Coordinates of C-alpha atoms and ligand atoms in Angstrom, one line a residue:
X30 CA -24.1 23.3 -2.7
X31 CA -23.6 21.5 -6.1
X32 CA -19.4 20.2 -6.4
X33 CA -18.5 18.2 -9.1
X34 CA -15.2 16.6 -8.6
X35 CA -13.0 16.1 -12.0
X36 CA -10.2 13.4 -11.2
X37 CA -7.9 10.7 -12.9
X38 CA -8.1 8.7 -9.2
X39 CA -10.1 7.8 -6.4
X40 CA -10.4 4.7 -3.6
X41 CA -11.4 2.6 -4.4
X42 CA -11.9 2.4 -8.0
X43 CA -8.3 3.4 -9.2
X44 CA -5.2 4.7 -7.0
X45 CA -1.7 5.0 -7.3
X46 CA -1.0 7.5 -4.5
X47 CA -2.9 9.5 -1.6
X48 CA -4.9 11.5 -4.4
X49 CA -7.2 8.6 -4.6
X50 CA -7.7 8.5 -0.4
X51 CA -8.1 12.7 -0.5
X52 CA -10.6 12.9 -3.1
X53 CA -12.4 9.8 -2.2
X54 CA -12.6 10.9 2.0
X55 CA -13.2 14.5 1.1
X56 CA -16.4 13.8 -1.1
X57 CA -17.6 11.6 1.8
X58 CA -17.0 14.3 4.1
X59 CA -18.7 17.2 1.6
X60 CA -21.8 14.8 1.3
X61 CA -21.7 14.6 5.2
X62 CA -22.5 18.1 5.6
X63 CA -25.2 18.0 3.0
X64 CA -23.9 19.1 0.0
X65 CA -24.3 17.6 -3.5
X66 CA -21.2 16.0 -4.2
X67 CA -20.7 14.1 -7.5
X68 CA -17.4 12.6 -9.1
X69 CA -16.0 12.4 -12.6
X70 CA -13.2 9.8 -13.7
X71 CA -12.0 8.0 -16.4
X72 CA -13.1 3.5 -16.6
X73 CA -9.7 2.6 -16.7
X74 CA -9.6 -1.0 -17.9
X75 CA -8.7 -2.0 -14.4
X76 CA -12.2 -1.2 -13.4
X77 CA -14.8 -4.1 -14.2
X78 CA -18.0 -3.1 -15.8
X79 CA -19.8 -5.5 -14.1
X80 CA -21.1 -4.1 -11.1
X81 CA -20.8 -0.2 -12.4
X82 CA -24.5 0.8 -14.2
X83 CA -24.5 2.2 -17.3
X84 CA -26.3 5.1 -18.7
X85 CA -28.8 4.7 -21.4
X86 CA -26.9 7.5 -23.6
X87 CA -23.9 7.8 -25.2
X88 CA -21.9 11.1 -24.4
X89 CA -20.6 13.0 -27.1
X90 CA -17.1 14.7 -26.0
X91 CA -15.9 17.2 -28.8
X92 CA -12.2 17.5 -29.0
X93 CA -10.8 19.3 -31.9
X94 CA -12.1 18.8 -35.3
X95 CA -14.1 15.6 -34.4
X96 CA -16.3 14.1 -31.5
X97 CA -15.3 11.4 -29.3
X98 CA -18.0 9.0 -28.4
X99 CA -18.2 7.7 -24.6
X100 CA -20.1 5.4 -22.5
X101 CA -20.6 6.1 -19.2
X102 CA -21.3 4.5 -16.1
X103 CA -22.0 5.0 -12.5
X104 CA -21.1 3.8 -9.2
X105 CA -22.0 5.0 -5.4
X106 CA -19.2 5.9 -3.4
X107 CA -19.4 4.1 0.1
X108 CA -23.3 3.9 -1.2
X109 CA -23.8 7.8 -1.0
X110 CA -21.8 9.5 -3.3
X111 CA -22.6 9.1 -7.3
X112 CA -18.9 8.6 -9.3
X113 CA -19.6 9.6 -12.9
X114 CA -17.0 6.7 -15.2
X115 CA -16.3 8.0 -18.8
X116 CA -15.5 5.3 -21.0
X117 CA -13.9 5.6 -23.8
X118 CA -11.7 2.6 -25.6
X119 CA -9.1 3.8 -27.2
X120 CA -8.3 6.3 -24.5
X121 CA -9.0 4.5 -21.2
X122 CA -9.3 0.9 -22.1
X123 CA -6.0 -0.2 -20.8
X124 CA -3.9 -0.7 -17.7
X125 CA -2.2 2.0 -15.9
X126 CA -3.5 5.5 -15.0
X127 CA -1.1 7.9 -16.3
X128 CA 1.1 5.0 -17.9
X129 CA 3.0 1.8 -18.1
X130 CA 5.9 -0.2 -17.3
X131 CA 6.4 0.4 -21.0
X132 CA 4.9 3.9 -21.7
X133 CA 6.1 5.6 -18.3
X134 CA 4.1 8.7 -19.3
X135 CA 1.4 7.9 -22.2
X136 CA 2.0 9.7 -25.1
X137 CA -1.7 10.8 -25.8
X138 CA -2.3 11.5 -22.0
X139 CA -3.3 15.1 -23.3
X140 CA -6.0 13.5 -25.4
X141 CA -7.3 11.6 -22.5
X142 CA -7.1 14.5 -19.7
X143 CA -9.0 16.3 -22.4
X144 CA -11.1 13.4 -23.0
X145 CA -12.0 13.4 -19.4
X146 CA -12.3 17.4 -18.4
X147 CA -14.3 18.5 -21.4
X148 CA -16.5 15.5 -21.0
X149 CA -17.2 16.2 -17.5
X150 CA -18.9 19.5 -18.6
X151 CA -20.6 17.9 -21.6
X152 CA -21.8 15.1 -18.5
X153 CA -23.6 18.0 -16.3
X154 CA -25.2 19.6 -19.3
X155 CA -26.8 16.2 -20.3
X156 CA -28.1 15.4 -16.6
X157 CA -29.1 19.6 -16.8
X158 CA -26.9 19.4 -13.4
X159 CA -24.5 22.8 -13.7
X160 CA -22.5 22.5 -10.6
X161 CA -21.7 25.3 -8.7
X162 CA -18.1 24.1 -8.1
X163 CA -16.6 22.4 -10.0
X164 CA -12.9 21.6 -7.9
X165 CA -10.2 19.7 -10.1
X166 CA -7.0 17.9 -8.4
X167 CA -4.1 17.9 -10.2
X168 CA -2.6 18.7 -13.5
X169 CA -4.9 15.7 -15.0
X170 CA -7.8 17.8 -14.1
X171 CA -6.0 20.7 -14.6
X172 CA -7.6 21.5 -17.8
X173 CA -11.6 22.2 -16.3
X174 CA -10.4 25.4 -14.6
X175 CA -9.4 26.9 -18.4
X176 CA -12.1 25.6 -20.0
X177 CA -14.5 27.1 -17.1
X178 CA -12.7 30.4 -17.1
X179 CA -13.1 30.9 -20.7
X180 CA -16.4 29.2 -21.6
X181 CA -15.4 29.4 -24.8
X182 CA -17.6 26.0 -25.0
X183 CA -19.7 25.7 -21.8
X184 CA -21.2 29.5 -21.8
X185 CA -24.3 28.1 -19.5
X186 CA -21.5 27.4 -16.6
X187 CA -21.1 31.0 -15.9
X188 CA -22.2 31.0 -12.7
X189 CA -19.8 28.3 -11.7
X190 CA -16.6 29.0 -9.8
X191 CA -13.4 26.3 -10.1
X192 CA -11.3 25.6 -7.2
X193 CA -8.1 24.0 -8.0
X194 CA -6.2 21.6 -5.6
X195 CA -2.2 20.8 -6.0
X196 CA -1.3 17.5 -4.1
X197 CA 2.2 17.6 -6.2
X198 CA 4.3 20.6 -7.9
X199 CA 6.5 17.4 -9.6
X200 CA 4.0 16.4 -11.7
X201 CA 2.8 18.8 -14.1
X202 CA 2.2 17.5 -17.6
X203 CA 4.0 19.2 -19.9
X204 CA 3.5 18.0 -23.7
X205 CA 4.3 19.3 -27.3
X206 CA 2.0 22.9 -28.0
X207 CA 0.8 20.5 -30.7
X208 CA -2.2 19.1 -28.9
X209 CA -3.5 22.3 -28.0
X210 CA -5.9 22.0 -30.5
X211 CA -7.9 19.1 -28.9
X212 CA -7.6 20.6 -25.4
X213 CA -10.9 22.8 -26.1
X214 CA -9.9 26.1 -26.2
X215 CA -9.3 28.8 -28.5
X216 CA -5.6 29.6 -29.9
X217 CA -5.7 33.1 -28.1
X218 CA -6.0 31.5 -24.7
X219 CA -2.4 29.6 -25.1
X220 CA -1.5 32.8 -23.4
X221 CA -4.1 34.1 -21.5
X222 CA -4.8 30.2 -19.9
X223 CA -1.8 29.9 -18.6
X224 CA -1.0 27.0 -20.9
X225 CA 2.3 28.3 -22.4
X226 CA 5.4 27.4 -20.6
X227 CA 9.0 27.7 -22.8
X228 CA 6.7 27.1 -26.1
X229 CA 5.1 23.4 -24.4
X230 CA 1.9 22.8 -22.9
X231 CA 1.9 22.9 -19.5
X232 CA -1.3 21.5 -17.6
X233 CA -0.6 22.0 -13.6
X234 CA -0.1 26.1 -14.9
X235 CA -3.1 26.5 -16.5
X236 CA -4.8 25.4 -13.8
X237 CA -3.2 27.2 -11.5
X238 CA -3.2 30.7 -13.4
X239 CA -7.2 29.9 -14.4
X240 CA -9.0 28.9 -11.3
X241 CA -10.7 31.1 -9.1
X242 CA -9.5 29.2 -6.1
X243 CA -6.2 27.6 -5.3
X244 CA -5.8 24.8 -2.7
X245 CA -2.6 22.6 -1.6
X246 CA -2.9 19.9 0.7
X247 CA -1.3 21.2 4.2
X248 CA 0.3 24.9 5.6
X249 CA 3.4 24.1 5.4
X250 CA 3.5 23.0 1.8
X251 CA 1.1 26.4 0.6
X252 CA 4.3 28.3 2.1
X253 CA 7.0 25.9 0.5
X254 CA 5.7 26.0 -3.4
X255 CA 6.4 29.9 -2.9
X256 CA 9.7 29.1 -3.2
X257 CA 12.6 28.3 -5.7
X258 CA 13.5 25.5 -3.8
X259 CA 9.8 23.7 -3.8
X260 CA 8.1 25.4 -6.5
X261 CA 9.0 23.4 -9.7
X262 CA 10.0 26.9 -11.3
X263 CA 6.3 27.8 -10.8
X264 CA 7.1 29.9 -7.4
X265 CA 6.6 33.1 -9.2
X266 CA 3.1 32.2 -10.5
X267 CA 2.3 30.7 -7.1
X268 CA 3.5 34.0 -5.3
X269 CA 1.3 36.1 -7.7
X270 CA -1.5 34.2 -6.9
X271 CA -0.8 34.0 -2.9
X272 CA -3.9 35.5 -2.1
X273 CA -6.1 32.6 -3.8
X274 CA -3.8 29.8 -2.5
X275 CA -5.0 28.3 0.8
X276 CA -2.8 25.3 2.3
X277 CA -5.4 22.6 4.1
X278 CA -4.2 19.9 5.9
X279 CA -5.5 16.5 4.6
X280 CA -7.5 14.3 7.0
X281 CA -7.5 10.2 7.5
X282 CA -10.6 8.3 6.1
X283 CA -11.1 6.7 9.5
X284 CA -13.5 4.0 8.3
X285 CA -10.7 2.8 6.0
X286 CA -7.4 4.0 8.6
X287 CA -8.8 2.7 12.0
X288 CA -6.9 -0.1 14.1
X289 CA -10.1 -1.3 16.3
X290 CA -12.1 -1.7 12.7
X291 CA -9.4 -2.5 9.9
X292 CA -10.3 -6.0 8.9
X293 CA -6.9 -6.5 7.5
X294 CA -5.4 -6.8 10.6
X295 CA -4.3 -10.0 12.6
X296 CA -6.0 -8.4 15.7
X297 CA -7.9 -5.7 15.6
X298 CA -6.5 -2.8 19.0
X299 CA -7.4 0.4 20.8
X300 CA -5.4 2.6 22.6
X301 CA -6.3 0.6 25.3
X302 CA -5.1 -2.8 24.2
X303 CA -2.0 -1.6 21.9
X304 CA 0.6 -3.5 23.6
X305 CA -1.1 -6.5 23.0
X306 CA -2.5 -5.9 19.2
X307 CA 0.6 -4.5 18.1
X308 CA 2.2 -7.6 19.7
X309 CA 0.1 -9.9 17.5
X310 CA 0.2 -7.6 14.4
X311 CA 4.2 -7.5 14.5
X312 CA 4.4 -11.6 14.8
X313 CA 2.0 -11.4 11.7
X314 CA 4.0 -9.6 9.9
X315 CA 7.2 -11.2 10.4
X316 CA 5.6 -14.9 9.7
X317 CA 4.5 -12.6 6.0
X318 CA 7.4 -11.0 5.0
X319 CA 9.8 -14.1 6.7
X320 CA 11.8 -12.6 8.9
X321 CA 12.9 -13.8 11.9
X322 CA 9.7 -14.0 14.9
X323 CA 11.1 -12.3 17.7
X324 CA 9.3 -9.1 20.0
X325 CA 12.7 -7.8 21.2
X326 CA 13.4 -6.2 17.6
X327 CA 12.1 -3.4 16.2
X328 CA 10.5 -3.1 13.1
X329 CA 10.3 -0.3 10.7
X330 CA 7.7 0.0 8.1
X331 CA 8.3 1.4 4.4
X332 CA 5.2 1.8 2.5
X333 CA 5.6 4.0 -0.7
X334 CA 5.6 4.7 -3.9
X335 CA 9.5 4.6 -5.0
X336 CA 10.2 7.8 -6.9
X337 CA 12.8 10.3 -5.7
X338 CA 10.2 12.0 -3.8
X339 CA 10.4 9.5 -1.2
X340 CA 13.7 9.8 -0.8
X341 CA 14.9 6.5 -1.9
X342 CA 18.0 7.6 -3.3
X343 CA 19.5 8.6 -0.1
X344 CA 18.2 5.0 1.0
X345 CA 18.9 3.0 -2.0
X346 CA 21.2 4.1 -4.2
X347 CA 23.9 1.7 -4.7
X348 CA 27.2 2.6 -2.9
X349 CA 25.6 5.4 -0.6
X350 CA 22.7 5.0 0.4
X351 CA 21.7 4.2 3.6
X352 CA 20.0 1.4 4.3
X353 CA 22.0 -1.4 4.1
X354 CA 24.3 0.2 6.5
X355 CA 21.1 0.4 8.6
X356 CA 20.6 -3.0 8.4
X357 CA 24.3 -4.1 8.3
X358 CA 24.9 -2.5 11.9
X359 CA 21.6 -1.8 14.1
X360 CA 19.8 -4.9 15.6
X361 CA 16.6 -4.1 13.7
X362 CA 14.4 -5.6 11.2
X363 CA 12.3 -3.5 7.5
X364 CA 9.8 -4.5 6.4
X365 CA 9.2 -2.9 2.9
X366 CA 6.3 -2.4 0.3
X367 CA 6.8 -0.1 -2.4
X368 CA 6.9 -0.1 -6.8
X369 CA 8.1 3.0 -8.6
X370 CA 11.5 3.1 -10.9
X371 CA 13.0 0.3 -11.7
X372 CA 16.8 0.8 -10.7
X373 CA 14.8 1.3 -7.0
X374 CA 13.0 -2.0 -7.7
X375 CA 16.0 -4.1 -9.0
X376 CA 18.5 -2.8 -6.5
X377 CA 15.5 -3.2 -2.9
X378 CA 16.0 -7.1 -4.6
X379 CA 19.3 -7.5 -4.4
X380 CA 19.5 -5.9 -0.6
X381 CA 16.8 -8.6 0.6
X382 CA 19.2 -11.2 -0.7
X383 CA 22.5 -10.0 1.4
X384 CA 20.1 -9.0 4.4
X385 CA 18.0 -11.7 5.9
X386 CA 16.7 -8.5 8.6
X387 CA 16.0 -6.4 4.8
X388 CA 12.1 -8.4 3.4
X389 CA 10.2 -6.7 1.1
X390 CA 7.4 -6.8 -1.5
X391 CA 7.5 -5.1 -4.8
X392 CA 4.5 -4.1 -6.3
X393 CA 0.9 -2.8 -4.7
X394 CA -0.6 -4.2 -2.1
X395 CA -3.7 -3.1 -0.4
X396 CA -3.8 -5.1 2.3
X397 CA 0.0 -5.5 3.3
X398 CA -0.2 -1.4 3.3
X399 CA -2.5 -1.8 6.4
X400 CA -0.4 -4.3 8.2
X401 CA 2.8 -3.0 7.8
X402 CA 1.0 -0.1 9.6
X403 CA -0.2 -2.4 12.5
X404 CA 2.8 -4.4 12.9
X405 CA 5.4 -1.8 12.5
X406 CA 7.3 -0.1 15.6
X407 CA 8.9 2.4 12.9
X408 CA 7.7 3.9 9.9
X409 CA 10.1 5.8 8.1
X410 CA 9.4 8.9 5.6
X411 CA 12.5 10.5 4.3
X412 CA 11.1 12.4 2.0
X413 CA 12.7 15.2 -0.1
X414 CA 9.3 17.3 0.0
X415 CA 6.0 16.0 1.2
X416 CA 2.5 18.1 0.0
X417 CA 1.0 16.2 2.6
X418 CA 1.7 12.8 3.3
X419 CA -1.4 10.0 4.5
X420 CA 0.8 7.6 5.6
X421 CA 2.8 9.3 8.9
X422 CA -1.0 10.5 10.1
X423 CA -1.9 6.4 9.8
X424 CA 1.2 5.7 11.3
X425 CA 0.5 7.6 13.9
X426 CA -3.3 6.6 14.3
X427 CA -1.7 2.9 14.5
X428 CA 0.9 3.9 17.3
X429 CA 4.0 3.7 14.8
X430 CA 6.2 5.9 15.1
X431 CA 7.1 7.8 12.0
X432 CA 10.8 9.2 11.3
X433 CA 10.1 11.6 8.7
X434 CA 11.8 14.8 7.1
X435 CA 10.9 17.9 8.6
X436 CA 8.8 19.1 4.8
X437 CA 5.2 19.6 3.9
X438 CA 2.8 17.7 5.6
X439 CA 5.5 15.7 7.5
X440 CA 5.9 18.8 9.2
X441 CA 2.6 19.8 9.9
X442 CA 1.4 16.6 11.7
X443 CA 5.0 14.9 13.5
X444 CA 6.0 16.7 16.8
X445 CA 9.5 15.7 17.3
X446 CA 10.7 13.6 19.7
X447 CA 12.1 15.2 23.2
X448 CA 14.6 12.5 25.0
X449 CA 14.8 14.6 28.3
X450 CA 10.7 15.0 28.5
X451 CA 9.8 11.9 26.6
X452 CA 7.7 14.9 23.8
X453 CA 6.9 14.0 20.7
X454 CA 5.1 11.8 18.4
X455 CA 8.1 10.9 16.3
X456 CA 11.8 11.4 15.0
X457 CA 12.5 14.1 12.9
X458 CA 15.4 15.5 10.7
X459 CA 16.1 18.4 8.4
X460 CA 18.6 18.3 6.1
X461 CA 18.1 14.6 3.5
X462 CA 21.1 13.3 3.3
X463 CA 22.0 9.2 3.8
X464 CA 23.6 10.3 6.9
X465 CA 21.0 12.0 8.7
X466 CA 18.6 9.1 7.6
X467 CA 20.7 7.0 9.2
X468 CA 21.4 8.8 12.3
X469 CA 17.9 9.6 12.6
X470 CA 16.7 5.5 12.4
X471 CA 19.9 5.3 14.7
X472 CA 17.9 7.7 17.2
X473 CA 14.5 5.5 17.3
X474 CA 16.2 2.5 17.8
X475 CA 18.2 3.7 20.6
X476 CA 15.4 4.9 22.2
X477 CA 13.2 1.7 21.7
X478 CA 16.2 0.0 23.0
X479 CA 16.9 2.4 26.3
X480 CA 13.9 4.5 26.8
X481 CA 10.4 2.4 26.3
X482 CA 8.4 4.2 28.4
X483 CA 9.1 6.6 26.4
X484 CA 8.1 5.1 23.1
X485 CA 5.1 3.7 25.2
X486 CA 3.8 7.4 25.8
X487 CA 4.8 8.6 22.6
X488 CA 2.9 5.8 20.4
X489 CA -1.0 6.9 22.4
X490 CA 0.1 10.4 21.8
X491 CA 0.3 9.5 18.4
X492 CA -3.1 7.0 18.5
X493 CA -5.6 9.9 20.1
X494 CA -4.2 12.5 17.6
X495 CA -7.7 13.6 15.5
X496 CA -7.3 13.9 11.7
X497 CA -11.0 13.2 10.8
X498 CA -12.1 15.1 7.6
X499 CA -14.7 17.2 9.4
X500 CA -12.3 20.1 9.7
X501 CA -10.7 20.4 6.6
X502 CA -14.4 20.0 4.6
X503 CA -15.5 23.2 6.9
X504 CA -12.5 24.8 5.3
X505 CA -13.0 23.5 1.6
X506 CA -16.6 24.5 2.2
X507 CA -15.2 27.9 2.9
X508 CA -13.0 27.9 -0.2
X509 CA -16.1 26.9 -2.3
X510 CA -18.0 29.8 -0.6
X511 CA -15.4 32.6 -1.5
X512 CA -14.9 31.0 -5.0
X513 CA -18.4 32.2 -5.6
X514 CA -18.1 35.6 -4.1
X515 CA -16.0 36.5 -7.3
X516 CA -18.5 35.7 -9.4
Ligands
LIG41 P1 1.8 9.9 -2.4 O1 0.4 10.2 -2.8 O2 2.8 10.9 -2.7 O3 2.3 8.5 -2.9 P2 0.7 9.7 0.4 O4 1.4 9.4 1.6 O5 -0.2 10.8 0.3 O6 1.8 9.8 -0.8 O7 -0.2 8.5 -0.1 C1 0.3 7.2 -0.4 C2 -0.8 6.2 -0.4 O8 -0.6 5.2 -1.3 C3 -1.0 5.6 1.0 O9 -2.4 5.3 1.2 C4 -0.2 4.3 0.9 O10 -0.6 3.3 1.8 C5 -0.4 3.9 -0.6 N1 0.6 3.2 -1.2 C6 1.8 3.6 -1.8 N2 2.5 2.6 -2.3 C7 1.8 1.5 -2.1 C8 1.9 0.1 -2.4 N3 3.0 -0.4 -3.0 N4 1.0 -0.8 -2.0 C9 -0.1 -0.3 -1.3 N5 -0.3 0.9 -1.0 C10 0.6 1.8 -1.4
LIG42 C1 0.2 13.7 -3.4 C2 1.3 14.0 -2.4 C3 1.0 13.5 -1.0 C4 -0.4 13.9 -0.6 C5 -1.4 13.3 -1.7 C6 -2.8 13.5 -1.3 O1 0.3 12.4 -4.0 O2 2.5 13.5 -2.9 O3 1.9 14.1 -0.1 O4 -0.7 13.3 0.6 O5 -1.1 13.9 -2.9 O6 -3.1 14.9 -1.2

């Protein structure tokens, strides 16, 4: 089978969140079982030229009234899957995916998500490579499932089917009805694509009410979007279109996500030698983030981006949230890697200088991600909704114990814990509030404190639990399969 993936991320050529891991892993896995896989994404600036090949022709893009001209490069994924780069100046030449610590949201990102969808079809009719998928994440890719649907441009794509996959209702990319124009589509599909929402442009909509297929990125959060409460007023449109939407649970890259390979690691472990890995991982990680060496206090791990999402309100807000009571009374130590909003920034620096046991790093690191992993005993997930979450399944795979909201993903892949049978992979609570965070942190660390053989049992539950891809690329093969059926 012939997929093209349209996408604004992917490890690990650009990445700001677990979109990049999904699409990059579930391309891998597609190509695994023999299919022809191909990717299309924007050359941001961040990604060199030099060691990307470029393609003898330019590639025309037409947007409204006049063409864009592209370059375009490729890459091989892992060395086996081809990752199509459009590159285009104005549009792409400069830092930040979807925007800046100055432009939080670029003002011309409907230009450039236009840039990017209509060029991936203009792409396949140069190589004379019509895809018979073509599955788009997001509302950045959003705009291939109109554009398919209505052909108004790319009639010899008829026999192509687009399969749509949410990974987040809070981001949908709403803009002025102004750009409509450039998006590639008539004026009389404002309507019928979906596009219109209260006289704006909405992107995540359109691809939603135009693709043949819908998918969201675990069960639990296919069910949730259904609702007022998780649905980002688009609950309505979601439960109209029920019987398109699948939920599949994302699975771990386990080249990239495996303690006895990661070569970020201060020693690499197995189930069998945890203890003694983990051991050497957490003195690594104190001795990094300088806090005080010491295997009698637990750790727990904050990797994230910091949006509300997360839930770092509830533990950073200034005068209620939670953490530096968490710090201020339990005999633990954070560790913490995370950028997002700045308030969240500013105020995570003024906790690490009243808390010696508070250290973090603010900003993106690759390679702290992967130890904080390793050397962590905790890793805590309070977040307000989850689609699916990467980071508790890495946790787990890394015997770290994840505290996590019961939402999404979280739910879909933590078993909570059981302190009269020793159950459970990790600690769970309902309601987000700063109190149950805190309670909840209060229950791990009482129970790495009183009940270790506990914790012991829990952490190789946790390390022999399987999330390889091979599952979930069955089921997107399925999706892909029934896509075509309504052709
Ligand atoms: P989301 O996509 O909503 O941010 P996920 O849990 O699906 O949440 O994926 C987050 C991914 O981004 C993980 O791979 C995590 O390690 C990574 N990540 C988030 N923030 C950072 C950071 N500051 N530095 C390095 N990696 C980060
Ligand atoms: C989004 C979601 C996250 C999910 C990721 C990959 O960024 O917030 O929960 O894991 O997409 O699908």
């Amino acid at each position: 089978m012939k997929i093209l993936m349209v996408t604004a991320e992917l490890t690990p050529f650009a990445k700001t969140g677990g979109l990049a891991d999904m699409v990059s892993a579930l391309s891998l896995a597609l190509h695994k079982t023999g299919a022809d896989v191909r990717i299309v994404m924007p050359r941001y600036y961040s990604i060199p030229r030099e060691g990307l090949t470029r393609l003898e022709d330019p590639l025309g893009v037409p947007l409204a009234w006049k063409e864009e001209w592209t370059a375009v490069y490729t890459a091989k994924l892992s060395g086996k899957v081809t990752v199509f780069f459009i590159d285009h100046e104005q549009f792409f030449g400069r830092d930040g995916v979807y925007g800046s610590p100055w432009e939080r949201d670029f003002h011309d990102n409907p230009l450039r998500f236009s840039l990017l969808c209509n060029g991936a079809f203009q792409l396949c009719r140069k190589l004379s490579w019509i895809p018979e998928v073509i599955h788009a994440h997001d509302w950045s890719g959003a705009l291939a499932m109109p554009l398919l649907k209505f052909r108004e441009r790319y009639r010899e794509f008829k026999k192509t089917a687009g399969v749509f996959t949410i990974h987040n209702m809070g981001y949908q990319g709403i803009y002025p009805k102004d750009f409509f124009p450039q998006l590639g589509l008539p004026w009389d599909c404002f309507y019928a694509s979906g596009f219109e929402d209260w006289d704006r442009i909405n992107f995540l909509k359109a691809g939603i009410s135009s693709a043949a297929a819908l998918t969201t990125v675990s069960p639990t959060y296919a069910r949730e979007i259904q609702s007022p409460e998780s649905g980002f007023r688009l609950d309505g449109l979601l439960r109209a279109r029920a019987s398109c939407l699948s939920g599949i649970l994302n699975g771990v890259d386990t080249e990239i996500w495996n303690p006895s390979k990661d070569a970020f690691l201060a020693k690499k472990y197995t189930l069998n030698t945890v203890s003694t890995g983990k051991a050497a991982n957490k003195r690594a990680l104190q001795e990094r983030m300088g806090l005080e060496v010491s295997d009698k206090i637990p750790i727990i791990g904050i990797v994230t981006r910091l949006v509300d999402q997360k839930g770092v309100a509830e533990l950073f807000a200034p005068t209620w949230g939670c953490m530096y009571r968490v710090c201020a009374t339990m005999k633990v130590q954070v560790a913490l890697l995370g950028s997002g909003e700045h308030w969240c920034e500013s105020e995570i620096l003024e906790l690490q200088k009243k808390l010696p046991v508070f250290r973090a790093q603010v900003g993106y690191s690759e390679e702290l991600s992967h130890l904080i992993e390793a050397g962590s005993d905790f890793f805590l997930m309070p977040s307000r909704y989850e689609p699916c979450g990467l980071n508790q399944m890495y946790s787990l795979l890394y015997g770290t114990l994840p505290i996590v909201r019961r939402t999404g993903g979280l739910a879909d892949t933590v078993q909570n814990y059981d302190e009269r049978t020793g159950e459970g992979t990790g600690f769970m609570f309902d309601n987000l509030t700063p109190d149950t965070v805190y309670d909840t942190v209060g229950w791990a660390v009482w129970a790495w404190y009183n009940k270790r053989d506990h914790i012991t049992e829990m952490r190789k539950r946790g390390m022999a639990q399987k999330f390889g891809w091979d599952i979930a690329a069955k089921s997107y093969l399925q999706v892909y399969r029934n896509a075509l059926g309504k052709h």
